Short mmCIF file of C-alpha atoms in Angstrom, two decimals:
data_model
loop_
_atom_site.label_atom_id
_atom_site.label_comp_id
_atom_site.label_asym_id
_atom_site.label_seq_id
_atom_site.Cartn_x
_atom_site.Cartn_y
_atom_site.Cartn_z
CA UNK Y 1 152.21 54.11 121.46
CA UNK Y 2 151.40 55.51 117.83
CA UNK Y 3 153.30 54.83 114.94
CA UNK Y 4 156.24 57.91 113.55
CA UNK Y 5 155.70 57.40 110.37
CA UNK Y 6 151.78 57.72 110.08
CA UNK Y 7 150.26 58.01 113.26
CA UNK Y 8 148.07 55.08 113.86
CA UNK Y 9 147.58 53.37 116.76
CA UNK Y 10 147.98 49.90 115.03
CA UNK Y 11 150.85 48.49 115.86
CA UNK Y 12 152.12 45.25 116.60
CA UNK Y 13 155.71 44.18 118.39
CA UNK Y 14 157.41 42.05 115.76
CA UNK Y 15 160.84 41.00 116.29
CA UNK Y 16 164.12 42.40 118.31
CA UNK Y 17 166.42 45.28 116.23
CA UNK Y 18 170.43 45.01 118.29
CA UNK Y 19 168.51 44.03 121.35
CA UNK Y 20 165.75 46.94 121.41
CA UNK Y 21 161.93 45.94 120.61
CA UNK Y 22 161.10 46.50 116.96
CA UNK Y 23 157.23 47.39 116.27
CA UNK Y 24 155.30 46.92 112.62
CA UNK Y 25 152.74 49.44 111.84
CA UNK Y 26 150.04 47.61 110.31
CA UNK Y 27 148.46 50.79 108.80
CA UNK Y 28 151.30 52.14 106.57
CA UNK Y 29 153.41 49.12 107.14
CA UNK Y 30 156.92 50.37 108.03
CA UNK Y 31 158.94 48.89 110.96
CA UNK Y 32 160.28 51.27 114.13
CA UNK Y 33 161.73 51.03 117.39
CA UNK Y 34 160.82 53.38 120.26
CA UNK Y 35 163.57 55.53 120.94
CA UNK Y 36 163.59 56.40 124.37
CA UNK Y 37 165.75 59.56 125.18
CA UNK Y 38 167.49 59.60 128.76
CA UNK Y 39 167.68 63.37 129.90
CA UNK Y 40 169.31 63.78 133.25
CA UNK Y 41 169.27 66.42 135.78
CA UNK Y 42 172.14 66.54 137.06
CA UNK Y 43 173.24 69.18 140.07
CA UNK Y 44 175.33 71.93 139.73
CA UNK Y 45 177.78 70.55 142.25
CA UNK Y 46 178.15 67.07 140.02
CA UNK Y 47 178.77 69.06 137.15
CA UNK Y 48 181.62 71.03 138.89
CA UNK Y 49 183.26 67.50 140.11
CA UNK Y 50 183.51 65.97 136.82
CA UNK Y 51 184.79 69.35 135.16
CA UNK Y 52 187.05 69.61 138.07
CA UNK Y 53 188.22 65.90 137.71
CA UNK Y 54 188.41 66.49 133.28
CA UNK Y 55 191.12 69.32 133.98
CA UNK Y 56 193.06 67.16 136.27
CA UNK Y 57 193.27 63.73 134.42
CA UNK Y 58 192.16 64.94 130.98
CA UNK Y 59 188.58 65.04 128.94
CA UNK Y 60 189.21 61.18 127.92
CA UNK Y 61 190.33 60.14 131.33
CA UNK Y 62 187.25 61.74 132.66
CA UNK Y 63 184.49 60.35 130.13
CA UNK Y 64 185.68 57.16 130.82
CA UNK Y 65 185.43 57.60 134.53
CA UNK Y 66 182.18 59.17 134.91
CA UNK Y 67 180.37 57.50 132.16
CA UNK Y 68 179.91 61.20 129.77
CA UNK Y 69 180.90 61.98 126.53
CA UNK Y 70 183.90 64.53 126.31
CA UNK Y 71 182.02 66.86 124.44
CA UNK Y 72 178.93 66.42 127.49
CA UNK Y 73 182.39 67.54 129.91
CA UNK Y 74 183.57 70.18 127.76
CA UNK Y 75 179.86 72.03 127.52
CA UNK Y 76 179.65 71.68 131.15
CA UNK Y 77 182.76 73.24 131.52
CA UNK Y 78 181.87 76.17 129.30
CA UNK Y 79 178.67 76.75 131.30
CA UNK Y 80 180.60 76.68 134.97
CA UNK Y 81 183.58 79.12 133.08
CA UNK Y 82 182.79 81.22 136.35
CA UNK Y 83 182.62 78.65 138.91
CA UNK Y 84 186.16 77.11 138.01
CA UNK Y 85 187.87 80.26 136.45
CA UNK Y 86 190.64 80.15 139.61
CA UNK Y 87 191.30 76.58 138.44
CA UNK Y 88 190.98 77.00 134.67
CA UNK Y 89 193.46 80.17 135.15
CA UNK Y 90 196.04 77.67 137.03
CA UNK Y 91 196.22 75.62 134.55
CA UNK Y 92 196.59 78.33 131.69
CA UNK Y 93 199.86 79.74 133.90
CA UNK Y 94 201.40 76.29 133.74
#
């Protein structure tokens, strides 16, 4: 691990920041915390479920159900437009 700020490989772990490892770079001595960024994959056919299940029971309903934010439900939806356009078109007549 090197240090944002500087770039040094000097680093010590010193201390806990909300529960997440806090590290001291000796070098330019400035504090950080690794920020680790969790990117999924997921399938096309996930993707349609959770869109599918958003227009049923509603964006909120939906993030809290599947664990996304809305906005993560609504972009997916935008990207399928195709795939669901019979069921976004249903809804849209009433």
């Amino acid at each position: 691990m090197v240090c944002p700020w500087c770039g040094s490989g000097d680093i010590i772990r010193k201390g806990y920041d909300r529960g997440r490892q806090r590290f001291y770079c000796k070098d330019c001595n400035k504090y950080f915390i690794e920020k680790v960024r969790h990117r999924r994959n997921y399938t096309r056919e996930y993707k349609i479920r959770v869109v599918r299940t958003a227009l049923r029971v509603g964006f909120s309903e939906a993030s809290r159900i599947f664990g996304h934010p809305r906005a993560t439900i609504y972009r997916w939806m935008k990207e399928l437009h195709e795939e669901i356009k019979d069921e976004l078109d249903k809804i849209k007549k009433g």
